[in-house]
mmCIF file of C-alpha atoms in Angstrom:
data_model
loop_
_atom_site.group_PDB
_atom_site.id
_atom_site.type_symbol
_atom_site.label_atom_id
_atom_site.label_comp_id
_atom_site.label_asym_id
_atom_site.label_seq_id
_atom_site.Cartn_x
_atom_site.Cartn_y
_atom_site.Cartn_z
ATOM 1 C CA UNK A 1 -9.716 39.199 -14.918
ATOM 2 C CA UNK A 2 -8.134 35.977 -14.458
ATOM 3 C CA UNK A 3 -4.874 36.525 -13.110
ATOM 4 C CA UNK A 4 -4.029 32.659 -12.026
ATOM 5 C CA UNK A 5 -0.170 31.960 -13.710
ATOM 6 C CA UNK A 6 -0.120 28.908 -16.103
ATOM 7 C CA UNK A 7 1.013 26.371 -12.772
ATOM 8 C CA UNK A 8 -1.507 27.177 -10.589
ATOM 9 C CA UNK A 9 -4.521 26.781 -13.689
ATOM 10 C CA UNK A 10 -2.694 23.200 -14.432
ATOM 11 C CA UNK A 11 -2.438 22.341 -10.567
ATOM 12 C CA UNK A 12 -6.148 23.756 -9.660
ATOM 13 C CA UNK A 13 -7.546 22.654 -6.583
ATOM 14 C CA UNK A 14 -4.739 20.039 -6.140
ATOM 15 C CA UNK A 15 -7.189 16.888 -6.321
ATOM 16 C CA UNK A 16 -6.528 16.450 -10.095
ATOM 17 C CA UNK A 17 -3.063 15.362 -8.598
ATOM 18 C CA UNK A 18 -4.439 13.110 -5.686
ATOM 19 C CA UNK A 19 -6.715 11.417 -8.391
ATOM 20 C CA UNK A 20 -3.564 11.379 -10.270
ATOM 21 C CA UNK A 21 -1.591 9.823 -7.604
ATOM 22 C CA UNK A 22 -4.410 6.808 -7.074
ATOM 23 C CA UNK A 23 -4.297 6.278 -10.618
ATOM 24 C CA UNK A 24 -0.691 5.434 -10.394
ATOM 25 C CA UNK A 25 -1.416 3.252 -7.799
ATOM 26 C CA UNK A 26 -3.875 1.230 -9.145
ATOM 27 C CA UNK A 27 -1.931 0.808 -12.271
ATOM 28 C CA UNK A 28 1.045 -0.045 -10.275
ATOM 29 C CA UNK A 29 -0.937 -2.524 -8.105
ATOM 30 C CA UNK A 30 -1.937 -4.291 -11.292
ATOM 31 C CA UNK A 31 1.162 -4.072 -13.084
ATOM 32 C CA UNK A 32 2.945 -6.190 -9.962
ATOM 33 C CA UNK A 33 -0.244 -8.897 -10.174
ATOM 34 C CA UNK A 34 -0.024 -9.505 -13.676
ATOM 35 C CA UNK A 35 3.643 -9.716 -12.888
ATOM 36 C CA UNK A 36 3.690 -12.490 -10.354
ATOM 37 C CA UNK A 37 0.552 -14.331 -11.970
ATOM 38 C CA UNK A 38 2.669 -14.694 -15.372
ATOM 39 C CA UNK A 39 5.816 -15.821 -13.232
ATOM 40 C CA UNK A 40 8.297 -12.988 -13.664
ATOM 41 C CA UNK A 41 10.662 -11.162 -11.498
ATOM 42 C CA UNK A 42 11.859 -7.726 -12.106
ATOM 43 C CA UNK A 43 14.931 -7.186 -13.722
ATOM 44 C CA UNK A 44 16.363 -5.852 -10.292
ATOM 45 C CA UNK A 45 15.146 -8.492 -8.486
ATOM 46 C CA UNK A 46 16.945 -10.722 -10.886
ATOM 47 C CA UNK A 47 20.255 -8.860 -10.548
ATOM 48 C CA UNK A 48 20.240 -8.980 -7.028
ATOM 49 C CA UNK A 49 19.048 -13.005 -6.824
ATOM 50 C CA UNK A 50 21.535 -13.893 -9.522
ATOM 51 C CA UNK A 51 18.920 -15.885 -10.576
ATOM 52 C CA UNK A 52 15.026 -15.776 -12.289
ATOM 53 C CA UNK A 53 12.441 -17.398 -11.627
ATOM 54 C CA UNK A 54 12.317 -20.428 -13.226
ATOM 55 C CA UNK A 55 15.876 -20.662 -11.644
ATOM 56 C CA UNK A 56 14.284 -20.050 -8.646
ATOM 57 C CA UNK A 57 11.279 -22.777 -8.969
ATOM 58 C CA UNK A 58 14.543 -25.593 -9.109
ATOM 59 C CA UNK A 59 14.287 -25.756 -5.597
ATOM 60 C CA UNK A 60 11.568 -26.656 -3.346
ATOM 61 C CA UNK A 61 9.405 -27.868 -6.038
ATOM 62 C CA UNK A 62 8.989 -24.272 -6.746
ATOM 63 C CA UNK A 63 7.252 -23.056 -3.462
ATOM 64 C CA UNK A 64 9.589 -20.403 -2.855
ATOM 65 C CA UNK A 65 8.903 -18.819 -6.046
ATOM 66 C CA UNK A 66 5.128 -19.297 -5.347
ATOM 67 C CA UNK A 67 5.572 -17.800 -2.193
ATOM 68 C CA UNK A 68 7.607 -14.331 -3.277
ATOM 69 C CA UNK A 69 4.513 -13.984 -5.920
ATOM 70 C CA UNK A 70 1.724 -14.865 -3.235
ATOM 71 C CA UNK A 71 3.225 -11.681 -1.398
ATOM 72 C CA UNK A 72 3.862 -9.400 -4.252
ATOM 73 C CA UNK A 73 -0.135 -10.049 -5.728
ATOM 74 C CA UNK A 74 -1.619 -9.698 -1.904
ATOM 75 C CA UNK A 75 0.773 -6.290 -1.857
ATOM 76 C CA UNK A 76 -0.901 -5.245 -5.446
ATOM 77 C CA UNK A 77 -4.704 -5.642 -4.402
ATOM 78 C CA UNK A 78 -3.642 -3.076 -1.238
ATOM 79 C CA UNK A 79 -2.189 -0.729 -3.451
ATOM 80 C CA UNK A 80 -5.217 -1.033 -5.793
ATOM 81 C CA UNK A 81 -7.536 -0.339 -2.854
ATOM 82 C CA UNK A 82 -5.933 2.590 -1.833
ATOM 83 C CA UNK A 83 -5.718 3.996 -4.968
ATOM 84 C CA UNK A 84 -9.533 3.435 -5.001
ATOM 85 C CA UNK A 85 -9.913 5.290 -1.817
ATOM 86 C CA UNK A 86 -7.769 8.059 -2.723
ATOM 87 C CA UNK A 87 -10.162 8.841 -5.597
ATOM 88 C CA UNK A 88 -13.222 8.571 -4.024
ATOM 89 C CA UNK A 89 -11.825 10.829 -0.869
ATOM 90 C CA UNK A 90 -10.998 13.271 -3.196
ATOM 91 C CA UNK A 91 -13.809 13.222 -5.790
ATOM 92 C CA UNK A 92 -16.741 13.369 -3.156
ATOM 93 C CA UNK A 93 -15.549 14.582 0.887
ATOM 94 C CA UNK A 94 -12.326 16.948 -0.118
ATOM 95 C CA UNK A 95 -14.378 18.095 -2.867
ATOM 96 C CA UNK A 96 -17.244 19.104 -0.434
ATOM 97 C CA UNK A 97 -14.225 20.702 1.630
ATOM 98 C CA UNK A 98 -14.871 18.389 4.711
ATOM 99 C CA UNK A 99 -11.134 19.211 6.499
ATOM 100 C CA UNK A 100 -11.106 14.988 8.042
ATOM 101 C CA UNK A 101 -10.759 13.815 4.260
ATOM 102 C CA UNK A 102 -7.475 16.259 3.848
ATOM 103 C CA UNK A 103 -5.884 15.268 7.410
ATOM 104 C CA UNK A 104 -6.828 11.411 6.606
ATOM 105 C CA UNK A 105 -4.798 12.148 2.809
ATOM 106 C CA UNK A 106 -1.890 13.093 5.430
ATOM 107 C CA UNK A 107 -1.871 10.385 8.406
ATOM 108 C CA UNK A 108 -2.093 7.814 5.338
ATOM 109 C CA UNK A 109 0.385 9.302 3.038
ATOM 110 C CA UNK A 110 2.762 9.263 5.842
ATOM 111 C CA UNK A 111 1.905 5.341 6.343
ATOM 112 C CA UNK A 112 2.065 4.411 3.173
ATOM 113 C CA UNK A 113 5.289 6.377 1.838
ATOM 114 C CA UNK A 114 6.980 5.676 4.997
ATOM 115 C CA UNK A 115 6.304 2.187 4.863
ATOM 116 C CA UNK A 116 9.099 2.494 2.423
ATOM 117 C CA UNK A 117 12.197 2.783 5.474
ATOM 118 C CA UNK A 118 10.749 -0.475 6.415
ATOM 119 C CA UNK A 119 12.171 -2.068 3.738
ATOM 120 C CA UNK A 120 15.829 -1.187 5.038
ATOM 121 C CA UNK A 121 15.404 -3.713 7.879
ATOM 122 C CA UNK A 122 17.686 -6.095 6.432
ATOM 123 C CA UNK A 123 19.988 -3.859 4.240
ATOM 124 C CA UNK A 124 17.585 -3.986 0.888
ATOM 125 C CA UNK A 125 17.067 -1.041 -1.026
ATOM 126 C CA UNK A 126 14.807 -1.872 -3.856
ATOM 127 C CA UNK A 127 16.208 0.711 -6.534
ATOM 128 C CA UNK A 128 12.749 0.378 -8.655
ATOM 129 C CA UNK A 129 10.448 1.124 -5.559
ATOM 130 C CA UNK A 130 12.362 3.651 -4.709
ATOM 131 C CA UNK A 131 12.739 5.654 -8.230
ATOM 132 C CA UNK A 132 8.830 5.022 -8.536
ATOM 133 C CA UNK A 133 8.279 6.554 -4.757
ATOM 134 C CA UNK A 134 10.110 9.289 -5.128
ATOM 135 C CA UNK A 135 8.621 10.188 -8.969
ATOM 136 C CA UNK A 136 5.267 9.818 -6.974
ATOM 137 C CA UNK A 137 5.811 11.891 -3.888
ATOM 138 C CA UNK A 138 5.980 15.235 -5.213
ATOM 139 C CA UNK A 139 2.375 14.762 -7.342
ATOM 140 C CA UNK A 140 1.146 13.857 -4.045
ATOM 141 C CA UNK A 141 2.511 16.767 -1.903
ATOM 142 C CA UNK A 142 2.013 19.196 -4.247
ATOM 143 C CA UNK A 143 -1.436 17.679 -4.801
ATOM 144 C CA UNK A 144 -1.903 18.269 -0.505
ATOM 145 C CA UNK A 145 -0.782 21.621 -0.630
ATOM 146 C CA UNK A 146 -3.172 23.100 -3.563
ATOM 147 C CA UNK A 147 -5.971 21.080 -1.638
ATOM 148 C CA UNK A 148 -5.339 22.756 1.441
ATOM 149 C CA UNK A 149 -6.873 25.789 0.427
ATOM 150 C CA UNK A 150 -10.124 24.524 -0.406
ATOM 151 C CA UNK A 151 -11.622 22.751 3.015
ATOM 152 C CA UNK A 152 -13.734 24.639 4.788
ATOM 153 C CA UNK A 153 -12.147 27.599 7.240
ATOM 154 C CA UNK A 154 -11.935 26.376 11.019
ATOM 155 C CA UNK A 155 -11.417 22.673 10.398
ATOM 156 C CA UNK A 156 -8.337 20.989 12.357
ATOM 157 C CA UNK A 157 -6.524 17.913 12.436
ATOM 158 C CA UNK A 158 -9.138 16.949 15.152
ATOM 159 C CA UNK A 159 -11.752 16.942 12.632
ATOM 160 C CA UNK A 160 -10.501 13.198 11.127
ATOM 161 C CA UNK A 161 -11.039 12.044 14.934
ATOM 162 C CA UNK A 162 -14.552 12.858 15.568
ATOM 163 C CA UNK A 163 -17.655 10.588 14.356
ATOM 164 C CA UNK A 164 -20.247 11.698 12.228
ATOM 165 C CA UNK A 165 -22.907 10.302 14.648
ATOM 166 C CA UNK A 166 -23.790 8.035 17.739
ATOM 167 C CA UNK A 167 -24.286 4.363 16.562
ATOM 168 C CA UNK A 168 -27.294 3.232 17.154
ATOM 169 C CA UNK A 169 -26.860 -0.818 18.412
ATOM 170 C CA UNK A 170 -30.412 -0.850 18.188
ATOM 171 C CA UNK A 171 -30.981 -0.764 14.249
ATOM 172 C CA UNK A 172 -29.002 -2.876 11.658
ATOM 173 C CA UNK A 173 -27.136 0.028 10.569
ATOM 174 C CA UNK A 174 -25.372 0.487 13.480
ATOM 175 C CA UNK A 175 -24.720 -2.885 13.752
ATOM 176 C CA UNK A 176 -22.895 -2.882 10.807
ATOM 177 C CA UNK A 177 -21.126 -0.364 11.348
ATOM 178 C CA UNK A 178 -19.799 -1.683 14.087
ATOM 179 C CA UNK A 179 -18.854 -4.867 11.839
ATOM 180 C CA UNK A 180 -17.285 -2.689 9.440
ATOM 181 C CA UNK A 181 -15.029 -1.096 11.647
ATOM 182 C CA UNK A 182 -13.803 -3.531 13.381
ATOM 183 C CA UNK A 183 -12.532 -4.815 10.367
ATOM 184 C CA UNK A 184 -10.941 -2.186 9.634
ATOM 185 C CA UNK A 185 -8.993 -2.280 13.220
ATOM 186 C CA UNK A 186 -8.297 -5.856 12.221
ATOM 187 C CA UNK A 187 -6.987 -5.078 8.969
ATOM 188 C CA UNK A 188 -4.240 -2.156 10.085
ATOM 189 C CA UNK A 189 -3.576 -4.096 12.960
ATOM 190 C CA UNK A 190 -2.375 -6.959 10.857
ATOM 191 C CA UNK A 191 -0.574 -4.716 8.393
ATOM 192 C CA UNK A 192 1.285 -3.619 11.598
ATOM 193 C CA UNK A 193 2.454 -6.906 12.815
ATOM 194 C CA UNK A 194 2.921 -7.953 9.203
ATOM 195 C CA UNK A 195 5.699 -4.754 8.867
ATOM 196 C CA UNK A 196 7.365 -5.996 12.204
ATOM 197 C CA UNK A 197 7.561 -9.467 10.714
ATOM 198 C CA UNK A 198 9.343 -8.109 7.651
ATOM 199 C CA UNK A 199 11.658 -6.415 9.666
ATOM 200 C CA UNK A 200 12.557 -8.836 12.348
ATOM 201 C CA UNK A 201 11.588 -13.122 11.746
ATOM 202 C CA UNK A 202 10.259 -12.205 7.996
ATOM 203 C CA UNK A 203 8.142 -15.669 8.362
ATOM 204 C CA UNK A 204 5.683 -17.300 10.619
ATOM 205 C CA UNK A 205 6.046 -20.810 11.275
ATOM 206 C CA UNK A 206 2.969 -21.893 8.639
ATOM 207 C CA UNK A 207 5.445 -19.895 5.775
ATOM 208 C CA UNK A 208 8.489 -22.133 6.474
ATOM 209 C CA UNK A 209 5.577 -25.348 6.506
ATOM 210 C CA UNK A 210 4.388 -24.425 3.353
ATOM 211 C CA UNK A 211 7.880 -23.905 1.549
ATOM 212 C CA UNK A 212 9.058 -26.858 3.287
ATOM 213 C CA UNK A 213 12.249 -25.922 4.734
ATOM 214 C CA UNK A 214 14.335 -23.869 7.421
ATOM 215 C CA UNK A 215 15.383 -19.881 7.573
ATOM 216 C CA UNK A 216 19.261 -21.789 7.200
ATOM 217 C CA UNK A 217 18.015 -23.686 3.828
ATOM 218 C CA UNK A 218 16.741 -20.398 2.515
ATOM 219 C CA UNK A 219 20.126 -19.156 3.143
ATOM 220 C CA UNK A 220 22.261 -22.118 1.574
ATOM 221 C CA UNK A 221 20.126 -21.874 -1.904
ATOM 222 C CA UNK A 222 20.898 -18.076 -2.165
ATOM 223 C CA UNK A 223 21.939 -15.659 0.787
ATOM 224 C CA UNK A 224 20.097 -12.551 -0.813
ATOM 225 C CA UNK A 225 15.988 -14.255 -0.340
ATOM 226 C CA UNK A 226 15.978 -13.196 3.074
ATOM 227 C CA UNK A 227 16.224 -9.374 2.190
ATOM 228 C CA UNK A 228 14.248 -9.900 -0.556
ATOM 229 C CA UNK A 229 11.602 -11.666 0.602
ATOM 230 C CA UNK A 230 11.508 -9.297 4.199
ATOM 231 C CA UNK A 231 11.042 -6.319 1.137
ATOM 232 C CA UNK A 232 8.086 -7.882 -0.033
ATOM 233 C CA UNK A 233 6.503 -8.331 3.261
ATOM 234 C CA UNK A 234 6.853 -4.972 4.829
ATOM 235 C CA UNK A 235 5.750 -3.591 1.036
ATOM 236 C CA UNK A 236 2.381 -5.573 1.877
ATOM 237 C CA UNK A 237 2.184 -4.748 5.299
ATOM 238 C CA UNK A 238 2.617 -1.023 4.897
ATOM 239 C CA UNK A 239 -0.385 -1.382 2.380
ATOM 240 C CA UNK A 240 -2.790 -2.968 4.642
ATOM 241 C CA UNK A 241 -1.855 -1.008 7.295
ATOM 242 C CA UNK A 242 -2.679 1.965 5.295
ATOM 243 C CA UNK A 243 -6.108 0.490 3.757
ATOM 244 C CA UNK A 244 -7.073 -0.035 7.702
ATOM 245 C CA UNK A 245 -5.855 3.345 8.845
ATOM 246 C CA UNK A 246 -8.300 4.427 5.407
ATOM 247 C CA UNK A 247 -11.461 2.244 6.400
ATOM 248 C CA UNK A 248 -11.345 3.208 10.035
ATOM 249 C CA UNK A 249 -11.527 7.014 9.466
ATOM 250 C CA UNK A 250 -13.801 6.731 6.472
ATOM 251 C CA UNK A 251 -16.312 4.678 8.274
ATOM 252 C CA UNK A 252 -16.062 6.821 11.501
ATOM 253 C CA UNK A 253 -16.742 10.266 9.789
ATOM 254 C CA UNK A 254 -18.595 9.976 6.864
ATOM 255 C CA UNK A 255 -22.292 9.831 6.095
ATOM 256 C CA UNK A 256 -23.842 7.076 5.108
ATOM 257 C CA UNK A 257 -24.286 7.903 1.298
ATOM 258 C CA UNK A 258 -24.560 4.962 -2.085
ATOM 259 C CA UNK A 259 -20.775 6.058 -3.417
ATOM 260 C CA UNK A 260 -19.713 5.167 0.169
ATOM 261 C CA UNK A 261 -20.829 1.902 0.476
ATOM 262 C CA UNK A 262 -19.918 1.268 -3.486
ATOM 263 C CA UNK A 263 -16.434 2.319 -2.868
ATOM 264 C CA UNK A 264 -16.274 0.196 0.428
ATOM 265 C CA UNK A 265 -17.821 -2.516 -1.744
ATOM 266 C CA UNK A 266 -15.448 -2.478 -4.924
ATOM 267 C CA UNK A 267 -11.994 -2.116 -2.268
ATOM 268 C CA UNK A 268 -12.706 -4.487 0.002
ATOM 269 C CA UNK A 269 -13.355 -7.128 -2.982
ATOM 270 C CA UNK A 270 -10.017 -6.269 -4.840
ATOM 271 C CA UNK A 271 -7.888 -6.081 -1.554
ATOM 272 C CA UNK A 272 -9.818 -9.992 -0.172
ATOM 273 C CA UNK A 273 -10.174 -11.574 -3.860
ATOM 274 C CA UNK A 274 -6.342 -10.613 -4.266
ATOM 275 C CA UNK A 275 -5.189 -11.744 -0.285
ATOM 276 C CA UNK A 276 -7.077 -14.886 -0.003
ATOM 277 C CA UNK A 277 -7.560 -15.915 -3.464
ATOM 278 C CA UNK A 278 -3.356 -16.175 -4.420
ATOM 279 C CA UNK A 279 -3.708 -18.660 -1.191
ATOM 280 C CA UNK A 280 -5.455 -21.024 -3.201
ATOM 281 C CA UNK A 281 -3.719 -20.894 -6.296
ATOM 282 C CA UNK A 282 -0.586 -21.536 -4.953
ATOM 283 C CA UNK A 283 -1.816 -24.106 -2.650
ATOM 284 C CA UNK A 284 -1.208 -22.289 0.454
ATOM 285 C CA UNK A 285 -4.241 -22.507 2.327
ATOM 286 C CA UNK A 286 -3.178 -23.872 5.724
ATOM 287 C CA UNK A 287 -6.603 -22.700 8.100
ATOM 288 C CA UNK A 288 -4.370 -20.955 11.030
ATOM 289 C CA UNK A 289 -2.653 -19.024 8.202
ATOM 290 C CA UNK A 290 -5.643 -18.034 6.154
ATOM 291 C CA UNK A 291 -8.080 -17.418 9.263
ATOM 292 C CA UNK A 292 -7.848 -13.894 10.545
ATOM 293 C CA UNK A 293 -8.489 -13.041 6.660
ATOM 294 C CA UNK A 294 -11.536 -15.402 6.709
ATOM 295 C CA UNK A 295 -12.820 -13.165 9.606
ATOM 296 C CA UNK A 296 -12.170 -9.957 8.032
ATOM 297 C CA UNK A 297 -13.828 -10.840 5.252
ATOM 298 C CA UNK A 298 -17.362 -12.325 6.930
ATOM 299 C CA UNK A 299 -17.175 -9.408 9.215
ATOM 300 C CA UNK A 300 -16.869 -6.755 6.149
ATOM 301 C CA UNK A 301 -19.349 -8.999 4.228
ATOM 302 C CA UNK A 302 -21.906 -8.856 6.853
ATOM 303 C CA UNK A 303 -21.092 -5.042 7.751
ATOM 304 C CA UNK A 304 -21.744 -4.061 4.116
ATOM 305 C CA UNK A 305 -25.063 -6.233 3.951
ATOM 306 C CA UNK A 306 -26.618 -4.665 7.298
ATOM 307 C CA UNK A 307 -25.628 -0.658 6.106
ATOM 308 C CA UNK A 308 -27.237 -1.078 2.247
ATOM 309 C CA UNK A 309 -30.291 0.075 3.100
ATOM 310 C CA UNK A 310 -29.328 3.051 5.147
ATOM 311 C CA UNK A 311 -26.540 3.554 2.812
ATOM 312 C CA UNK A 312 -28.863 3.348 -0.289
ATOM 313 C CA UNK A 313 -31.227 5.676 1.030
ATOM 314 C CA UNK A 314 -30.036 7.489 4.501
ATOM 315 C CA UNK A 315 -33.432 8.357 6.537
ATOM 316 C CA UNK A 316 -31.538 11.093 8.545
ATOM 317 C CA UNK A 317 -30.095 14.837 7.581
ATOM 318 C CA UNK A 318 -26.204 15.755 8.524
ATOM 319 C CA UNK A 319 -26.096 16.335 12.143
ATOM 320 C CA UNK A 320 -23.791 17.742 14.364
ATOM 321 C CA UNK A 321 -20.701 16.079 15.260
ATOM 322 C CA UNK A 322 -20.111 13.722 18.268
#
């Protein structure tokens, strides 16, 4: 006899809600970059500016403008490759009950949601972000807690820390491993100091060179950028930071397997195609700006070329952990 109540036959296992939960974000990721490609602000935005866009674009021959949307598509493309991850960590390692996948849903929920305090460095609260956070958060707990119950008895928090096996310098999959995971250091280590930048200077020298004026001009055209603008770049940097912490973990523990190296594949496209790609179209593509991207992305290109084969076909069985 079944004897399940009605909410815990919806809820299941809790990964329909973690699917759920990347859906949202990949929606959400491409509702901001169609956003910013068509020129619009969000109504908040716009009541806190006092201003639109094309208001906006007056000044500076538009480059602010250009440069608020550069952020918020670059922001989008994380979100959409988290969401990615999030499904595949939940349709192929949780569902195999491997306890890492559940711990690395945790250390990156707490990332990612948290990233939201960030965005009180300067006094912002973006009403919209927040509503849509908070709707979010309990589909993910609740999703965590109903997924808790199915990894496999025995498995810890230490379990996300350990690596699946040795790499082996010697063949070309280890070799790209190695490729691949450093740039995944590279990427949360960059989503780290971009947060801190939101909070404290908001730009880098090559930002202010690009819009062609001063942190006191951005001031005089409307006193309310600055917070604004800081939002948008801890909202990006809390999302790279959180693909990196993703990549790292992923890479380290998982066997090599086709759906892995797809999934690598298909995020690391949307998250560089987004980041380096609204560079050009705004006509921000200064080389000491745009490098450290230019290096993640030959490092993931050449990591994902030299683990295909093993990848495709793995030549060795599940081994103990090291």
């Amino acid at each position: 006899m079944d004897r399940r109540t009605l909410l815990e036959a919806l809820l299941g296992d809790g990964r329909f809600l973690l699917v759920f939960t990347a859906l949202i974000l990949v929606l959400s990721g491409l509702f901001v970059i169609v956003q910013s490609i068509t020129g619009h602000f969000l109504p908040h935005d716009i009541s806190y500016l006092g201003m639109d866009a094309n208001q906006l674009s007056a000044f500076n021959n538009g480059t602010m403008t250009r440069f608020m949307f550069h952020d918020r598509v670059s922001f989008g493309g994380s979100i959409i490759a988290v969401g990615l991850l999030y499904m595949w960590l939940a349709e192929f390692p949780l569902k195999n009950k491997e306890a890492w996948a559940w711990y690395l849903f945790l250390f990156s929920g707490l990332i990612g949601f948290g990233s939201f305090l960030t965005y009180l460095g300067y006094g912002y609260l973006d009403t919209w972000h927040g509503v849509a956070t908070l709707l979010l958060l309990p589909f993910f707990i609740a999703g965590m807690i109903r997924s808790y119950t199915i990894i496999k008895q025995g498995g810890t928090i230490g379990d996300v820390f350990l690596a699946r096996e040795r790499v082996d310098l010697k063949s070309a999959y280890g070799v790209g491993k190695i490729f691949l995971l450093f740039s995944a250091a590279g990427m949360f280590l960059a989503g780290v100091t971009i947060m801190i930048v939101g909070m404290t200077t908001i730009f880098v020298p090559q930002d202010l060179e690009y819009m062609n004026i001063t942190v006191c001009g951005i001031e005089k055209i409307n006193s309310n950028l600055k917070p604004l603008i800081a939002h948008d770049r801890a909202a990006f940097g809390g999302g790279l930071a959180t693909i990196g912490l993703l990549y790292l973990f992923i890479i380290r523990r998982s066997a090599p397997s086709i759906n892995l190296w797809q999934i690598l594949a298909l995020s690391m496209a949307v998250g560089f195609s987004t980041a380096i790609g609204v560079h050009f179209l705004i006509g921000y593509t200064t080389t000491s700006h745009l490098l450290p991207a230019y290096f993640g992305i030959a490092t993931s290109i050449v990591g994902l070329i030299l683990t295909y084969s093993e990848m495709k076909a793995p030549k060795f069985q599940e081994g103990s952990l090291v």
